[in-house]
Structure formats: structure tokens, C-alpha cells
Coordinates of C-alpha atoms in Angstrom, one line a residue:
Chain A
M15 CA 116.5 102.6 104.0
A16 CA 118.6 101.8 101.3
L17 CA 117.4 102.7 97.9
A18 CA 117.4 100.2 94.8
K19 CA 116.9 103.5 92.7
T20 CA 117.9 106.8 93.4
I21 CA 116.1 109.8 92.2
P22 CA 117.0 113.8 92.5
G23 CA 115.1 115.2 95.2
A24 CA 112.9 112.3 95.9
S25 CA 113.1 110.7 99.1
P26 CA 110.9 107.4 100.2
R27 CA 109.2 109.8 103.0
M28 CA 108.6 112.5 100.1
V29 CA 106.9 110.0 97.8
E30 CA 104.8 108.8 100.8
R31 CA 103.7 112.1 101.1
L32 CA 102.9 113.0 97.5
S33 CA 100.7 109.8 97.6
L34 CA 99.0 111.1 100.6
Y35 CA 98.6 114.8 98.6
R36 CA 97.2 112.7 95.7
R37 CA 94.6 110.9 97.5
V38 CA 93.3 114.2 99.4
L39 CA 93.4 116.1 96.0
Q40 CA 91.4 113.1 94.6
Q41 CA 88.6 113.1 97.6
T42 CA 88.6 117.2 97.1
S43 CA 88.3 116.9 93.4
A44 CA 85.3 114.1 93.7
A45 CA 83.7 116.6 96.4
G46 CA 83.5 119.2 93.5
S47 CA 86.5 121.3 94.1
H48 CA 88.7 122.8 91.5
S49 CA 91.4 124.2 93.3
T50 CA 93.4 124.4 96.6
Y51 CA 95.6 125.9 98.7
S52 CA 98.9 124.5 100.1
H53 CA 97.8 125.0 103.7
E54 CA 94.4 123.1 103.0
L55 CA 96.5 120.4 101.9
A56 CA 98.9 120.6 104.8
A57 CA 96.4 120.3 107.5
A58 CA 94.6 117.4 105.9
C59 CA 97.8 115.7 105.7
R60 CA 99.2 116.7 109.2
V61 CA 102.4 118.1 107.6
S62 CA 103.5 122.0 107.1
A63 CA 102.2 124.5 104.4
V64 CA 106.1 125.0 103.7
Q65 CA 106.4 121.3 103.2
V66 CA 103.8 120.9 100.5
R67 CA 105.0 123.7 98.7
R68 CA 108.4 122.3 98.8
D69 CA 107.5 118.9 97.7
L70 CA 105.1 120.1 94.9
M71 CA 107.9 122.3 93.6
T72 CA 110.1 118.9 93.3
V73 CA 107.1 117.7 90.9
G74 CA 107.5 120.8 89.0
Y75 CA 104.3 122.4 89.9
S76 CA 104.1 125.9 91.8
G77 CA 100.4 127.4 92.8
S78 CA 99.4 131.0 93.1
T79 CA 99.1 133.0 96.5
K80 CA 95.9 134.1 95.1
S81 CA 94.2 131.0 93.9
G82 CA 96.3 128.4 95.1
Y83 CA 96.6 124.9 93.2
E84 CA 94.4 124.0 90.3
I85 CA 93.5 120.6 91.3
K86 CA 93.3 118.6 87.7
P87 CA 96.8 119.7 86.3
L88 CA 98.4 118.8 89.6
L89 CA 96.9 115.4 89.6
V90 CA 98.6 114.9 86.4
A91 CA 102.1 116.5 87.3
M92 CA 101.8 114.1 90.3
D93 CA 101.0 110.8 88.2
T94 CA 103.9 112.2 85.4
F95 CA 106.5 112.1 88.7
L96 CA 105.1 109.1 90.6
G97 CA 105.3 107.1 87.0
N98 CA 101.8 106.4 87.4
T99 CA 101.6 104.8 83.5
G100 CA 100.5 101.8 82.7
P101 CA 100.0 98.6 84.6
V102 CA 102.3 96.8 86.8
D103 CA 102.3 93.2 87.5
V104 CA 102.9 92.2 91.1
A105 CA 103.1 88.7 92.9
L106 CA 101.1 88.5 95.8
V107 CA 102.5 85.6 98.2
G108 CA 100.1 84.3 101.0
V109 CA 96.2 84.5 100.4
G110 CA 95.0 83.9 104.0
H111 CA 92.8 86.9 105.3
L112 CA 95.6 89.7 105.0
G113 CA 96.2 88.4 101.4
R114 CA 92.6 88.4 100.7
A115 CA 92.2 91.8 101.8
V116 CA 95.4 93.2 99.8
L117 CA 93.9 91.2 96.8
A118 CA 90.6 93.0 96.9
F119 CA 92.1 96.2 97.7
L120 CA 94.5 95.6 94.2
C121 CA 91.4 94.7 92.1
W122 CA 89.1 97.1 93.3
R123 CA 90.4 100.2 94.1
H124 CA 93.6 100.0 92.4
P125 CA 93.3 98.8 88.8
R126 CA 97.1 100.1 88.0
F127 CA 98.6 96.8 90.1
V128 CA 97.8 93.6 88.6
P129 CA 98.4 91.0 90.8
V130 CA 99.2 87.0 90.2
A131 CA 98.6 85.2 93.7
F132 CA 100.6 82.3 95.4
D133 CA 99.8 80.1 98.0
R134 CA 100.7 76.6 99.1
D135 CA 97.4 75.5 100.2
T136 CA 95.9 73.7 97.3
R137 CA 92.3 74.4 98.4
L138 CA 93.0 77.9 97.5
T139 CA 94.9 77.3 94.5
E140 CA 92.0 76.0 92.8
R141 CA 89.6 78.9 93.3
V142 CA 89.6 82.4 91.3
L143 CA 89.7 84.8 94.2
D144 CA 88.2 88.4 93.3
G145 CA 88.8 87.9 89.8
V146 CA 92.7 86.4 90.0
H147 CA 93.7 83.0 89.9
C148 CA 95.4 81.8 92.7
L149 CA 98.7 79.4 91.7
P150 CA 100.3 76.9 93.4
V151 CA 103.6 78.4 95.2
E152 CA 105.5 75.8 93.1
Q153 CA 105.0 77.9 90.0
M154 CA 106.2 81.2 91.8
A155 CA 109.4 81.7 90.6
D156 CA 108.9 80.3 87.1
T157 CA 106.0 82.8 86.6
I158 CA 107.7 85.7 88.4
Q159 CA 110.7 85.0 85.4
E160 CA 108.6 84.7 82.7
Q161 CA 106.3 87.8 83.1
Q162 CA 109.3 89.5 84.4
I163 CA 107.6 90.5 87.5
R164 CA 109.6 93.0 89.7
I165 CA 107.5 93.9 92.7
A166 CA 106.0 91.3 95.3
V167 CA 103.6 91.5 98.5
V168 CA 104.8 89.0 101.3
C169 CA 101.8 88.1 103.2
V170 CA 102.9 84.8 104.5
P171 CA 103.3 83.8 108.6
A172 CA 106.6 85.6 109.4
T173 CA 108.2 82.4 110.3
E174 CA 108.2 81.8 106.4
A175 CA 108.9 85.5 105.2
Q176 CA 112.9 85.5 104.6
R177 CA 112.7 82.1 103.0
V178 CA 109.9 83.6 100.8
S179 CA 111.7 86.4 100.0
E180 CA 115.0 85.0 99.1
Q181 CA 113.1 83.2 96.6
L182 CA 111.6 86.0 95.3
V183 CA 114.5 88.0 94.9
A184 CA 116.1 84.9 93.1
A185 CA 113.6 84.9 90.4
G186 CA 114.2 88.6 89.7
V187 CA 111.7 90.6 91.9
R188 CA 113.7 94.2 93.1
G189 CA 110.9 95.7 95.3
I190 CA 109.0 94.1 98.2
L191 CA 105.8 95.2 100.4
N192 CA 106.4 92.9 103.7
F193 CA 103.5 92.7 106.2
A194 CA 105.0 89.8 107.7
P195 CA 106.3 90.8 111.3
V196 CA 109.7 90.0 110.5
T197 CA 112.9 91.7 109.4
L198 CA 113.9 90.3 106.1
F199 CA 117.5 90.2 105.7
L200 CA 118.1 90.8 101.7
P201 CA 120.8 92.4 99.4
S202 CA 120.5 96.1 99.4
Y203 CA 119.6 96.7 95.8
V204 CA 115.9 95.3 96.7
F205 CA 113.7 98.0 98.0
I206 CA 111.8 96.9 101.1
E207 CA 108.9 98.5 102.4
N208 CA 107.2 96.9 105.8
I209 CA 104.0 97.5 107.0
D210 CA 103.9 96.4 110.9
I211 CA 100.7 96.3 112.4
S212 CA 102.3 96.2 115.8
V213 CA 104.6 99.0 115.3
A214 CA 101.9 101.4 114.0
L215 CA 99.7 100.4 117.0
E216 CA 102.4 100.9 119.4
K217 CA 103.0 104.4 118.1
V218 CA 99.2 104.8 118.2
A219 CA 99.6 103.7 121.9
F220 CA 102.6 105.5 122.5
F221 CA 101.0 109.2 121.7
T222 CA 97.4 108.6 123.0
G223 CA 97.3 110.5 126.0
Chain B
M11 CA 101.4 114.8 112.1
A12 CA 100.4 116.5 115.0
L13 CA 100.7 114.7 118.4
A14 CA 97.8 114.0 120.8
K15 CA 101.0 113.6 123.5
T16 CA 104.2 115.4 123.5
I17 CA 106.9 113.6 124.8
P18 CA 110.6 115.4 125.0
G19 CA 112.8 113.7 122.5
A20 CA 110.2 111.5 120.8
S21 CA 108.7 112.2 117.6
P22 CA 106.5 109.4 115.8
R23 CA 109.3 108.6 113.6
M24 CA 111.9 107.5 116.6
V25 CA 109.2 105.5 118.3
E26 CA 108.7 103.8 114.9
R27 CA 112.3 102.8 114.7
L28 CA 112.3 101.7 118.7
S29 CA 109.5 99.5 117.9
L30 CA 111.5 98.2 114.7
Y31 CA 114.7 97.8 116.9
R32 CA 113.0 96.3 119.6
R33 CA 111.6 93.6 116.7
V34 CA 115.1 93.1 115.9
L35 CA 116.7 92.7 119.0
Q36 CA 113.7 90.2 120.2
Q37 CA 114.9 88.1 116.6
T38 CA 118.7 88.2 117.5
S39 CA 117.8 87.1 121.2
A40 CA 115.5 84.4 119.8
A41 CA 118.6 83.0 117.8
G42 CA 121.0 83.1 120.5
S43 CA 123.2 86.6 120.7
H44 CA 123.3 88.3 124.0
S45 CA 124.7 91.3 122.4
T46 CA 125.0 93.3 119.3
Y47 CA 126.1 96.6 118.0
S48 CA 125.1 99.7 116.5
H49 CA 126.1 98.8 113.4
E50 CA 124.3 95.5 113.0
L51 CA 121.0 97.1 114.3
A52 CA 121.6 99.9 111.8
A53 CA 122.2 97.3 109.3
A54 CA 118.9 95.4 109.9
C55 CA 116.8 98.5 110.0
R56 CA 118.4 100.0 107.4
V57 CA 119.2 103.3 109.1
S58 CA 122.6 104.9 110.0
A59 CA 124.4 103.8 113.2
V60 CA 124.8 107.2 114.4
Q61 CA 120.9 107.0 114.3
V62 CA 120.9 104.0 116.1
R63 CA 123.0 105.1 118.9
R64 CA 121.1 108.5 119.0
D65 CA 117.8 106.9 119.7
L66 CA 119.0 104.6 122.3
M67 CA 120.5 107.2 124.2
T68 CA 117.4 108.8 124.3
V69 CA 116.0 105.1 125.7
G70 CA 118.7 106.0 128.4
Y71 CA 120.9 103.4 127.4
S72 CA 124.4 103.5 126.0
G73 CA 126.5 100.8 125.0
S74 CA 130.0 100.3 125.1
T75 CA 132.4 100.2 121.7
K76 CA 134.3 97.4 122.6
S77 CA 131.3 94.8 123.6
G78 CA 128.2 96.8 122.2
Y79 CA 124.7 96.7 123.4
E80 CA 123.6 94.0 126.0
I81 CA 120.4 93.0 124.5
K82 CA 118.0 91.7 127.6
P83 CA 118.6 94.9 129.6
L84 CA 118.2 97.3 126.3
L85 CA 114.5 95.5 125.9
V86 CA 113.7 95.9 129.2
A87 CA 114.7 99.8 128.7
M88 CA 112.9 99.9 125.7
D89 CA 109.9 98.5 126.9
T90 CA 110.0 100.8 130.0
F91 CA 110.4 103.7 127.5
L92 CA 107.6 102.7 125.3
G93 CA 105.5 102.1 128.3
N94 CA 104.7 98.5 127.2
T95 CA 103.4 97.6 130.8
G96 CA 99.9 96.0 131.3
P97 CA 97.3 95.0 128.7
V98 CA 95.6 98.1 126.5
D99 CA 92.0 97.4 125.4
V100 CA 91.3 98.4 121.7
A101 CA 88.2 98.7 119.7
L102 CA 88.3 96.7 116.2
V103 CA 85.7 98.3 113.5
G104 CA 85.1 96.2 110.6
V105 CA 85.5 92.4 110.5
G106 CA 85.9 91.8 107.2
H107 CA 89.3 90.0 105.5
L108 CA 91.6 92.8 107.1
G109 CA 89.8 93.0 110.2
R110 CA 90.0 89.1 110.7
A111 CA 93.6 90.0 109.7
V112 CA 94.3 92.2 112.2
L113 CA 92.4 90.3 114.9
A114 CA 94.4 87.1 114.3
F115 CA 97.8 89.4 114.7
L116 CA 96.5 90.7 117.9
C117 CA 95.6 87.7 119.6
W118 CA 98.5 85.3 118.8
R119 CA 101.4 87.6 118.2
H120 CA 100.4 90.7 120.6
P121 CA 98.8 89.7 123.5
R122 CA 99.2 93.3 125.2
F123 CA 96.4 94.6 123.1
V124 CA 93.0 93.2 123.8
P125 CA 90.6 93.6 121.0
V126 CA 86.9 94.4 121.4
A127 CA 85.4 93.6 117.8
F128 CA 82.7 95.6 116.1
D129 CA 80.8 94.7 112.9
R130 CA 77.3 95.9 111.6
D131 CA 77.2 92.4 109.8
T132 CA 74.5 90.3 112.2
R133 CA 76.3 86.9 110.6
L134 CA 79.6 87.6 112.3
T135 CA 78.4 89.4 115.4
E136 CA 76.9 86.1 116.5
R137 CA 80.5 84.5 116.3
V138 CA 83.7 84.2 118.2
L139 CA 86.5 85.1 116.2
D140 CA 90.0 84.2 117.3
G141 CA 88.8 84.0 120.8
V142 CA 87.0 87.6 120.3
H143 CA 83.2 88.2 120.8
C144 CA 82.3 90.3 118.1
L145 CA 79.5 92.8 119.2
P146 CA 76.9 94.6 116.9
V147 CA 78.1 98.2 115.7
E148 CA 75.2 99.7 117.7
Q149 CA 77.0 98.7 121.0
M150 CA 80.1 100.4 120.1
A151 CA 79.6 103.7 121.7
D152 CA 78.1 102.4 125.0
T153 CA 81.3 99.6 125.3
I154 CA 84.0 102.3 124.7
Q155 CA 82.3 104.6 127.0
E156 CA 82.2 101.9 129.8
Q157 CA 85.7 100.2 129.0
Q158 CA 87.2 103.6 128.9
I159 CA 88.7 102.7 125.6
R160 CA 91.0 105.0 124.0
I161 CA 92.6 103.3 120.8
A162 CA 90.7 102.0 117.8
V163 CA 91.6 100.3 114.6
V164 CA 89.2 101.4 111.7
C165 CA 89.1 98.4 109.1
V166 CA 85.9 99.4 107.6
P167 CA 85.3 100.5 103.9
A168 CA 86.5 104.1 102.8
T169 CA 82.6 105.4 102.5
E170 CA 82.3 104.7 106.1
A171 CA 85.7 105.7 107.7
Q172 CA 84.9 109.2 108.5
R173 CA 81.5 108.7 109.9
V174 CA 82.8 105.7 111.9
S175 CA 85.8 107.9 112.9
E176 CA 83.8 110.7 114.4
Q177 CA 81.3 107.8 116.6
L178 CA 84.8 106.7 118.0
V179 CA 86.0 110.1 118.8
A180 CA 82.8 110.8 120.2
A181 CA 82.8 108.3 122.4
G182 CA 86.0 108.6 123.8
V183 CA 89.0 107.4 121.4
R184 CA 92.0 109.6 121.0
G185 CA 94.2 107.4 119.2
I186 CA 93.3 105.7 115.8
L187 CA 94.9 103.1 113.4
N188 CA 93.5 103.8 110.3
F189 CA 93.5 101.0 107.3
A190 CA 90.3 102.8 105.2
P191 CA 92.1 104.5 102.1
V192 CA 90.9 108.0 103.1
T193 CA 92.0 111.1 104.8
L194 CA 90.1 111.4 108.2
F195 CA 89.7 114.8 109.1
L196 CA 89.3 114.9 113.1
P197 CA 90.2 117.1 115.7
S198 CA 93.5 117.4 116.3
Y199 CA 94.2 116.2 119.9
V200 CA 93.1 112.6 118.0
F201 CA 96.4 110.9 117.3
I202 CA 96.1 109.3 113.5
E203 CA 98.2 107.0 112.1
N204 CA 97.3 105.5 108.8
I205 CA 98.4 102.5 106.9
D206 CA 97.6 102.9 103.0
I207 CA 98.6 99.8 101.3
S208 CA 98.4 101.8 98.1
V209 CA 100.7 104.4 99.1
A210 CA 103.0 101.6 100.4
L211 CA 102.7 99.8 97.1
E212 CA 103.3 103.1 94.9
K213 CA 106.5 103.7 97.0
V214 CA 107.7 100.3 96.1
A215 CA 106.9 100.8 92.5
F216 CA 108.8 104.2 92.4
F217 CA 112.0 103.1 93.8
T218 CA 111.9 99.6 92.4
G219 CA 114.5 100.2 89.3

């Protein structure tokens, strides 16, 4: 995966692991714990304890062998590293079942990301979905330019994904989360993260004995 | 990630890459090409050409420097390696927007996986969705045991995911694709693949300059 931005010590896999650690820490904290050990975090995320300690050192946090990591300040350090500060506008294109699921998820579970939704179906574009006005796709480029939106989620059918992504990039988008089961061909300065349900399911089928 | 099954030379990341290569090869083939080079495949998947050649050698296929890889036999070799033979029953739990999207995806784009859907909402369980009868969740354990289903897709809310997954494992499921944004604590013989929309979006936000 080519990177749109290069951060010393941060690979996409590492950022993925940090997000996972954070989710586990939030769960552990909500369950009433104040501290955790690298081996506990490792078991929950199914990575090695050495990997956990190395990743958390990159974030600038180190635990003690005796009492482990204090969860609250660790979460603050992770938020700072991951840049979890202030709202981020996100363009969501395609409001079918998948788009609706993503929209609901962002609105209710992840208020940091503020979605603007687009669809070509006028029956959808006259409605407010999960508190978000859905705009006609004809307004996509102008809205992205005006609001300087840099991130988009592509939930359109496979046949539309390449064309839509090119329009997004032309309007200023530099990072795309792509749910369409096709490989997008875009300039290398665009960061692409693919979520492919069939790739994931094939992996599960392959490793299930 | 602990593996439920260990295959010499096959890591989860490699299986993921192979699925991606295959998708690109299918696109290339559909566009009329008969052969491809490792560097073309590498560029489309954003990995190195060396990685592509190494992965394809594990599959038992090697190209020639002159004419590259022949696509059709390569696809056959990949199908054989990935075990793409015969239908696989999949239990899908939770038929909200996300579940509907997965169901439609499996039915129309991925006929290898044959879903059986479960929900606790009786308004859904009386209907046929994308050609699939949706059963009440009370019939889940018995159906999984009778049909010897080994793979499940979890699309229930976060608060339900751990409980539902434990029921799935007790009924015989050994591989889970989890869309719920929580970490599942399950025996290590269960292969878990998480698709977490917020982790993916955070990654995109982090690397988008």
C-alpha cells in the first residue's frame, strides 16, 4: 500500500493495531479496570506481547512490569498519536443498505466523523437519514470543494466505483475507504483502504478447519 | 491472529493478497487480457513485484520474464490453492442494513457462499430476503448443528456480539467474520476475522495528508 502521508515509525498495519488496542482498552475501561498488561492486550488482539510493547513505545508510552499500563493516560496518548482531535468531514457516496449501515454507524457510534451523503436516487435525496441530509450526486463535486472534504467512503455498486472515485479525487478527496469489490486505479497520492467482504470471507473459509 | 488451521506457507495476510490478486486478474481477464506481469499485478494491489512473485510461487505457479503470467491457468491454480471448490454454507446473524448488504452481496456476487439468515425480529423472519429465508434466532443452534455449518457472519449490534458468537461456537461454528465493533473473546481454535469500519476509517484519516 503506497502511503499518501509518511509518518516515522507508523505503518498502516501499526495504525490498525493501535485502533484495535484502543477499542479493547475502551471496553476494559468501561468494564471498570484501571490498568492492563501487554499480554492481556496481546491476547485480546491476537498479536504478540512484544508487538504490543513495541507499538505502544512508538506512541510514546511505556508500562511498568509490575503494574502494567494505566489505561486512561494510555488512551490519551493514543488519541494524540492517532490525531483524534476535532471533527472530520467525510463524503459518503451510495446510500443503499451498505451506505445506510455505514451512516448509522458513523452517526451513532463515531461522532468524530461527520458524514455528508450522496446518492443518485432522488427518492433518497429528499430524505434525512440518521440525521444526515442526503444530497443528489450532482452536488458532490461542489460540496466537496466548498467544504474541503478530504476523505470519502465509497458504497456504490462495483460498476460505478472507479468513475465515482475519479470524481472524488478530482474534487479534492485524498483518502478513500472503498467497499466496492473492485480494485480502484487512482494516483498514488490517494490513500485507499479496501474493505472487501468476499476477501474476508474467503480468508475465514480458508483457515476454518 | 491465532490460526484455527495451519497451512505451510500460508499466512492470513498472504491469503488476503491472493484473494486480491484473483479479483484483479478476473477484472483484467474480463477486460480482454490473456496475460499479465508481476509488476502490473503489484501496482494494482499496491504491493511489491517481489511479493507478488513470492506469493504466486507458493501457489505453485511461476511466470516467464518475457510473457509474464497466463491469466486463465493462474486463476485455476489460485482457485485450487484457496480451496474454491463446491458451495459453503454460511450462517448470517442479524439482518439489519449491514446484514442485508452482506446477504445481497453473497447472493448476487458470490454464489460459492450459501447463506442461512437469522434475526430476532419476527417482521424479518417471515420474509424471503434476496432469495434467502430468514429464520428466527431461536432456530439458529439447531440449524447450524443439522447443516453442520462451520462459518458465520456476525452483523448484530455490539452489545449482542459476544453472546451470539458464543452460541455460534457452541453450535459448531469454527470461523467468524465479525462486523460488530467489539473484540470477541473466543477459544483460540476459532478463526476470527474482524471488519471494523471505524478502524478502517481512522486509518484513512491518519494517512490522508
